Coordinates of N, CA and C in Angstrom, one line a residue:
M1337 N 0.9 -1.2 0.0 CA 0.0 0.0 0.0 C 0.9 1.3 0.0
T1338 N 0.6 2.2 -0.9 CA 1.4 3.4 -1.0 C 0.9 4.4 0.0
E1339 N 1.8 5.0 0.7 CA 1.4 6.1 1.7 C 1.2 7.4 0.9
H1340 N 0.2 8.1 1.3 CA 0.0 9.5 0.7 C 0.3 10.5 1.7
H1341 N 1.3 11.3 1.5 CA 1.6 12.3 2.4 C 0.9 13.6 2.1
R1342 N 0.4 14.2 3.2 CA -0.5 15.4 3.1 C 0.2 16.7 3.5
H1343 N -0.4 17.8 3.0 CA 0.1 19.1 3.5 C -0.9 19.6 4.5
I1344 N -0.5 19.9 5.7 CA -1.3 20.3 6.8 C -0.9 21.7 7.2
V1345 N -1.8 22.6 7.2 CA -1.5 23.9 7.8 C -2.1 24.0 9.2
I1346 N -1.3 24.4 10.1 CA -1.7 24.4 11.5 C -1.5 25.9 12.0
A1347 N -2.7 26.5 12.3 CA -2.6 27.8 13.0 C -2.6 27.6 14.5
G1348 N -1.6 28.2 15.1 CA -1.4 27.9 16.5 C -0.5 26.7 16.7
G1349 N 0.3 26.4 15.6 CA 1.1 25.2 15.6 C 2.4 25.2 16.6
S1350 N 2.6 26.3 17.2 CA 3.8 26.4 18.1 C 3.4 26.2 19.6
G1351 N 2.1 26.1 19.9 CA 1.7 25.9 21.2 C 1.9 24.5 21.7
L1352 N 1.4 24.2 22.9 CA 1.5 22.9 23.5 C 1.0 21.8 22.7
I1353 N -0.2 21.8 22.2 CA -0.8 20.8 21.4 C -0.2 20.8 20.0
G1354 N -0.2 22.1 19.4 CA 0.3 22.2 18.1 C 1.8 21.7 17.9
S1355 N 2.6 21.9 18.9 CA 4.0 21.5 18.7 C 4.1 19.9 18.7
A1356 N 3.3 19.3 19.5 CA 3.2 17.8 19.5 C 2.6 17.3 18.2
L1357 N 1.6 17.9 17.7 CA 1.0 17.5 16.5 C 1.9 17.7 15.4
T1358 N 2.5 18.8 15.3 CA 3.5 19.1 14.3 C 4.6 18.0 14.3
A1359 N 5.2 17.7 15.4 CA 6.3 16.7 15.4 C 5.8 15.4 15.0
S1360 N 4.5 14.9 15.3 CA 4.0 13.7 14.9 C 3.8 13.7 13.4
L1361 N 3.2 14.7 12.9 CA 3.0 14.8 11.4 C 4.3 14.8 10.6
L1362 N 5.2 15.5 11.1 CA 6.6 15.5 10.4 C 7.2 14.2 10.4
A1363 N 7.1 13.5 11.6 CA 7.7 12.2 11.7 C 7.0 11.1 10.8
D1364 N 5.8 11.4 10.5 CA 5.0 10.5 9.6 C 5.3 11.0 8.1
G1365 N 6.1 11.9 7.9 CA 6.4 12.3 6.5 C 5.5 13.3 5.8
H1366 N 4.6 13.9 6.6 CA 3.7 15.0 6.1 C 4.4 16.3 6.0
Q1367 N 3.9 17.2 5.2 CA 4.4 18.6 5.1 C 3.6 19.4 6.0
V1368 N 4.2 20.2 6.8 CA 3.4 21.0 7.8 C 3.9 22.5 7.6
T1369 N 2.9 23.3 7.6 CA 3.1 24.8 7.6 C 2.4 25.3 8.8
Q1370 N 3.2 25.9 9.7 CA 2.6 26.6 10.9 C 2.4 28.0 10.6
L1371 N 1.2 28.5 11.0 CA 0.8 29.9 11.0 C 1.0 30.4 12.4
V1372 N 1.9 31.3 12.7 CA 2.3 31.7 14.0 C 2.5 33.2 14.1
R1373 N 2.6 33.7 15.4 CA 2.8 35.1 15.6 C 4.2 35.5 15.3
A1374 N 5.2 34.6 15.6 CA 6.6 34.9 15.5 C 7.3 33.9 14.6
A1375 N 8.3 34.4 13.8 CA 9.1 33.5 12.9 C 10.2 32.8 13.7
W1376 N 10.9 31.9 13.1 CA 12.0 31.2 13.8 C 13.0 32.3 14.3
T1377 N 13.6 32.0 15.4 CA 14.6 32.9 15.9 C 16.0 32.3 15.9
S1378 N 16.0 31.0 15.7 CA 17.3 30.3 15.7 C 17.2 29.0 14.8
P1379 N 18.3 28.6 14.3 CA 18.3 27.3 13.5 C 18.2 26.1 14.3
R1380 N 17.6 25.1 13.8 CA 17.5 23.8 14.5 C 18.8 23.1 14.5
T1381 N 19.2 22.5 15.5 CA 20.5 21.9 15.5 C 20.4 20.4 15.9
D1382 N 19.2 19.8 16.1 CA 19.1 18.4 16.4 C 18.9 17.5 15.2
G1383 N 18.8 18.1 14.0 CA 18.7 17.3 12.8 C 17.3 16.8 12.5
R1384 N 16.3 17.1 13.3 CA 14.9 16.7 13.1 C 14.3 17.6 12.0
P1385 N 13.3 17.2 11.3 CA 12.7 18.1 10.3 C 12.0 19.2 11.0
R1386 N 11.9 20.3 10.3 CA 11.2 21.5 10.8 C 10.1 21.9 9.9
P1387 N 9.0 22.3 10.5 CA 7.9 22.8 9.6 C 8.3 24.2 8.9
D1388 N 7.5 24.4 7.9 CA 7.6 25.7 7.3 C 6.8 26.6 8.3
R1389 N 7.4 27.8 8.6 CA 6.7 28.6 9.6 C 6.4 30.0 9.0
R1390 N 5.2 30.4 9.1 CA 4.8 31.7 8.5 C 4.2 32.5 9.6
T1391 N 4.6 33.8 9.6 CA 3.9 34.7 10.6 C 2.6 35.0 10.0
W1392 N 1.6 35.2 11.0 CA 0.2 35.4 10.5 C -0.5 36.4 11.5
D1393 N -1.0 37.4 10.8 CA -1.9 38.4 11.5 C -3.3 37.7 11.5
T1394 N -3.8 37.3 12.6 CA -5.1 36.5 12.6 C -6.3 37.3 12.2
T1395 N -6.2 38.6 12.0 CA -7.3 39.3 11.4 C -7.4 39.4 9.9
V1396 N -6.3 38.8 9.3 CA -6.2 38.8 7.8 C -6.1 37.3 7.3
A1397 N -6.9 37.0 6.3 CA -6.9 35.6 5.8 C -5.5 35.2 5.3
P1398 N -5.0 34.0 5.6 CA -3.7 33.6 5.0 C -3.9 33.6 3.4
P1399 N -2.8 33.6 2.8 CA -2.8 33.7 1.3 C -3.6 32.5 0.8
P1400 N -4.6 32.8 -0.2 CA -5.4 31.7 -0.8 C -4.6 30.6 -1.4
S1401 N -3.4 31.0 -1.9 CA -2.5 30.0 -2.6 C -2.0 28.9 -1.5
L1402 N -1.7 29.4 -0.3 CA -1.3 28.5 0.7 C -2.5 27.5 1.1
L1403 N -3.7 28.1 1.3 CA -4.8 27.3 1.7 C -5.2 26.3 0.6
A1404 N -5.1 26.7 -0.7 CA -5.4 25.9 -1.8 C -4.5 24.7 -1.9
Q1405 N -3.3 24.8 -1.4 CA -2.3 23.7 -1.4 C -2.5 22.7 -0.3
A1406 N -3.3 23.1 0.7 CA -3.4 22.3 1.9 C -4.5 21.2 1.7
D1407 N -4.2 20.1 2.4 CA -5.2 19.0 2.4 C -6.1 19.2 3.7
A1408 N -5.5 19.9 4.7 CA -6.3 20.2 5.9 C -5.7 21.5 6.5
V1409 N -6.6 22.2 7.2 CA -6.2 23.3 8.0 C -6.7 23.1 9.4
I1410 N -5.8 23.2 10.3 CA -6.2 22.9 11.8 C -6.0 24.2 12.5
C1411 N -7.0 24.6 13.3 CA -6.9 25.8 14.0 C -6.8 25.5 15.6
L1412 N -5.6 25.8 16.1 CA -5.4 25.4 17.5 C -5.1 26.7 18.3
N1413 N -5.3 27.9 17.8 CA -5.0 29.2 18.4 C -5.6 29.3 19.7
G1414 N -5.0 30.0 20.6 CA -5.6 30.4 21.9 C -4.5 30.6 22.9
A1415 N -4.7 31.7 23.6 CA -3.9 32.0 24.8 C -4.0 30.9 25.9
S1416 N -3.0 30.6 26.7 CA -3.1 29.6 27.7 C -4.1 29.9 28.7
I1417 N -5.0 28.9 29.0 CA -6.0 29.1 30.1 C -5.4 28.9 31.4
G1418 N -4.2 28.3 31.5 CA -3.5 28.1 32.7 C -2.9 29.3 33.4
R1419 N -2.9 30.4 32.7 CA -2.3 31.6 33.3 C -3.5 32.3 34.1
L1420 N -3.2 32.5 35.4 CA -4.2 33.1 36.3 C -3.7 34.4 36.8
P1421 N -4.5 35.3 37.3 CA -5.9 35.2 37.4 C -6.6 35.6 36.1
W1422 N -7.8 35.2 36.0 CA -8.6 35.6 34.8 C -9.3 37.0 35.0
T1423 N -8.4 37.9 34.8 CA -8.9 39.4 35.0 C -9.7 39.6 33.7
R1424 N -10.4 40.8 33.7 CA -11.2 41.2 32.5 C -10.3 41.2 31.3
E1425 N -9.1 41.8 31.4 CA -8.2 41.8 30.3 C -7.7 40.4 29.9
R1426 N -7.5 39.5 30.8 CA -7.1 38.1 30.5 C -8.3 37.4 29.8
R1427 N -9.5 37.6 30.3 CA -10.6 36.9 29.6 C -10.8 37.5 28.1
R1428 N -10.5 38.7 28.0 CA -10.6 39.3 26.6 C -9.5 38.6 25.7
A1429 N -8.4 38.4 26.2 CA -7.3 37.7 25.5 C -7.6 36.3 25.2
L1430 N -8.2 35.6 26.1 CA -8.6 34.3 25.9 C -9.7 34.2 24.8
Y1431 N -10.6 35.1 24.8 CA -11.7 35.2 23.8 C -11.1 35.6 22.4
D1432 N -10.4 36.7 22.4 CA -9.9 37.2 21.1 C -8.9 36.2 20.4
S1433 N -8.1 35.6 21.3 CA -7.0 34.7 20.7 C -7.7 33.4 20.1
R1434 N -8.8 33.1 20.3 CA -9.6 32.0 19.8 C -10.6 32.3 18.7
I1435 N -11.4 33.3 19.0 CA -12.5 33.6 18.1 C -12.0 34.3 16.8
T1436 N -11.1 35.2 16.9 CA -10.6 36.0 15.8 C -9.9 35.0 14.8
P1437 N -9.0 34.2 15.2 CA -8.3 33.3 14.2 C -9.3 32.2 13.6
A1438 N -10.2 31.7 14.5 CA -11.1 30.7 14.0 C -12.0 31.3 12.9
G1439 N -12.5 32.5 13.2 CA -13.5 33.1 12.3 C -12.8 33.5 11.0
T1440 N -11.5 34.0 11.1 CA -10.7 34.5 9.9 C -10.5 33.2 9.0
L1441 N -10.0 32.1 9.6 CA -9.8 30.9 8.8 C -11.1 30.4 8.2
A1442 N -12.2 30.3 9.0 CA -13.4 29.7 8.5 C -14.0 30.5 7.3
R1443 N -13.9 31.8 7.4 CA -14.4 32.6 6.3 C -13.5 32.5 5.1
A1444 N -12.2 32.4 5.3 CA -11.3 32.1 4.1 C -11.6 30.8 3.5
L1445 N -11.8 29.8 4.3 CA -12.0 28.4 3.7 C -13.4 28.3 3.1
S1446 N -14.3 29.1 3.6 CA -15.7 28.9 3.0 C -15.7 29.4 1.5
R1447 N -14.7 30.2 1.2 CA -14.7 30.7 -0.2 C -14.3 29.6 -1.3
F1448 N -13.7 28.5 -0.7 CA -13.3 27.4 -1.6 C -14.4 26.5 -1.9
G1449 N -15.6 26.6 -1.2 CA -16.7 25.7 -1.4 C -16.2 24.3 -1.1
A1450 N -16.8 23.4 -1.8 CA -16.6 21.9 -1.6 C -15.2 21.4 -1.9
T1451 N -14.4 22.3 -2.7 CA -13.1 21.8 -3.1 C -12.0 22.2 -2.1
G1452 N -12.4 22.9 -1.0 CA -11.4 23.4 -0.1 C -10.8 22.3 0.8
P1453 N -9.8 22.6 1.5 CA -9.2 21.7 2.5 C -10.2 21.4 3.6
L1454 N -10.0 20.3 4.3 CA -10.7 20.0 5.5 C -10.3 21.0 6.6
F1455 N -11.3 21.4 7.3 CA -11.1 22.3 8.4 C -11.4 21.7 9.7
I1456 N -10.4 21.7 10.7 CA -10.5 21.2 12.0 C -10.2 22.4 13.0
C1457 N -11.1 22.6 13.9 CA -11.0 23.7 14.8 C -11.2 23.1 16.2
A1458 N -10.2 23.2 17.0 CA -10.3 22.7 18.4 C -11.1 23.8 19.3
S1459 N -11.9 23.2 20.1 CA -12.5 24.1 21.2 C -12.0 23.4 22.5
A1460 N -12.9 23.0 23.4 CA -12.5 22.4 24.6 C -13.7 21.7 25.3
T1461 N -13.3 20.8 26.2 CA -14.4 20.2 27.0 C -15.0 21.2 28.0
G1462 N -14.5 22.3 28.1 CA -15.0 23.4 28.9 C -16.4 23.8 28.4
Y1463 N -16.8 23.4 27.2 CA -18.1 23.7 26.6 C -19.2 23.3 27.5
Y1464 N -19.0 22.3 28.3 CA -20.1 21.7 29.0 C -20.2 22.3 30.5
G1465 N -19.3 23.1 30.8 CA -19.3 23.7 32.2 C -18.9 22.7 33.2
S1466 N -19.4 22.9 34.4 CA -19.1 22.0 35.5 C -20.4 21.3 35.9
A1467 N -20.3 19.9 35.9 CA -21.4 19.1 36.3 C -20.9 17.9 37.0
P1468 N -20.3 18.0 38.2 CA -19.7 16.8 38.9 C -20.8 15.7 39.0
G1469 N -20.3 14.5 38.8 CA -21.1 13.3 38.9 C -22.1 13.1 37.8
V1470 N -22.1 13.9 36.8 CA -23.1 13.8 35.7 C -22.4 13.3 34.5
I1471 N -22.9 12.3 33.8 CA -22.3 11.8 32.6 C -22.8 12.7 31.5
I1472 N -21.8 13.3 30.8 CA -22.1 14.2 29.7 C -21.6 13.7 28.4
D1473 N -22.4 13.8 27.3 CA -22.0 13.4 26.0 C -22.2 14.6 25.1
E1474 N -21.9 14.4 23.8 CA -22.0 15.6 22.8 C -23.4 16.2 22.6
S1475 N -24.5 15.5 23.1 CA -25.8 16.0 23.0 C -26.1 17.0 24.1
A1476 N -25.3 17.1 25.1 CA -25.5 18.0 26.2 C -25.4 19.4 25.8
P1477 N -26.2 20.4 26.4 CA -26.0 21.7 26.0 C -24.8 22.3 26.6
A1478 N -24.4 23.5 26.1 CA -23.3 24.3 26.6 C -23.7 24.7 28.1
G1479 N -22.6 24.7 28.9 CA -22.8 25.1 30.3 C -23.0 26.6 30.4
D1480 N -22.9 27.1 31.6 CA -23.1 28.5 31.9 C -21.9 29.2 32.5
T1481 N -20.7 28.6 32.3 CA -19.5 29.2 32.8 C -18.8 30.1 31.7
F1482 N -17.8 30.9 32.2 CA -17.1 31.6 31.2 C -16.5 30.7 30.1
L1483 N -15.9 29.6 30.5 CA -15.2 28.8 29.5 C -16.3 28.1 28.6
A1484 N -17.5 27.8 29.1 CA -18.5 27.2 28.2 C -19.0 28.2 27.2
G1485 N -19.2 29.5 27.6 CA -19.5 30.6 26.7 C -18.4 30.8 25.6
L1486 N -17.1 30.7 26.1 CA -16.0 30.9 25.2 C -16.0 29.8 24.1
C1487 N -16.2 28.6 24.6 CA -16.2 27.4 23.7 C -17.3 27.4 22.7
A1488 N -18.5 27.9 23.1 CA -19.7 28.0 22.2 C -19.4 29.1 21.1
A1489 N -18.9 30.2 21.5 CA -18.5 31.3 20.6 C -17.4 30.8 19.6
W1490 N -16.5 30.0 20.2 CA -15.4 29.5 19.3 C -15.9 28.5 18.2
E1491 N -16.8 27.7 18.6 CA -17.4 26.8 17.7 C -18.3 27.5 16.7
Q1492 N -19.0 28.5 17.2 CA -19.8 29.3 16.2 C -18.9 30.0 15.1
A1493 N -17.8 30.5 15.6 CA -16.9 31.2 14.7 C -16.4 30.2 13.6
A1494 N -16.2 29.0 14.0 CA -15.6 27.9 13.1 C -16.7 27.5 12.1
R1495 N -17.9 27.6 12.5 CA -19.0 27.2 11.6 C -19.1 27.9 10.3
A1496 N -18.6 29.1 10.3 CA -18.6 29.9 9.0 C -17.9 29.2 7.9
A1497 N -17.0 28.1 8.2 CA -16.3 27.3 7.2 C -17.4 26.4 6.5
A1498 N -18.5 26.2 7.1 CA -19.5 25.3 6.5 C -20.2 25.9 5.4
V1499 N -20.2 27.2 5.2 CA -20.9 27.9 4.2 C -20.3 27.5 2.8
N1500 N -21.2 27.0 1.9 CA -20.8 26.5 0.6 C -20.0 25.2 0.7
R1501 N -20.0 24.5 1.8 CA -19.2 23.3 1.9 C -20.1 22.2 2.5
P1502 N -20.3 21.1 1.7 CA -21.2 20.0 2.1 C -20.6 19.1 3.2
R1503 N -19.3 19.2 3.6 CA -18.8 18.3 4.6 C -19.3 18.5 5.9

């Protein structure tokens, strides 16, 4: 069986999950382009493959030529929720760092219609809020916590990719 290597674009590819995903995809022989806030600052010295890294202003769609070459676009953007306290400014950063890039990518990908790359956008289990002792599945409604509202808005922003796309 012949392996088919893919081109994957990962927005937020330098974060905790994105770094691990990038390493795994590169190890499997796939081409990875990371959309990040900052370019490489030093050369890699360990001999492992390195992804193509492009700086990206999340308010502006990535170049259509880049998206057209991708088999999938994965959106993992988001400021760390582990940094406390969640002041009003921190909550705004948590919100903007997720909703803006997800919406920007979704709108850009919707222009491709059915021929565009697959779009995967992460949100979080925080969608369901806090329900100790309750078994929750995907049919459960969003919770009423800050994180639940953030996740619901994040998923809504990503849904713009479904316009003109039957997947």
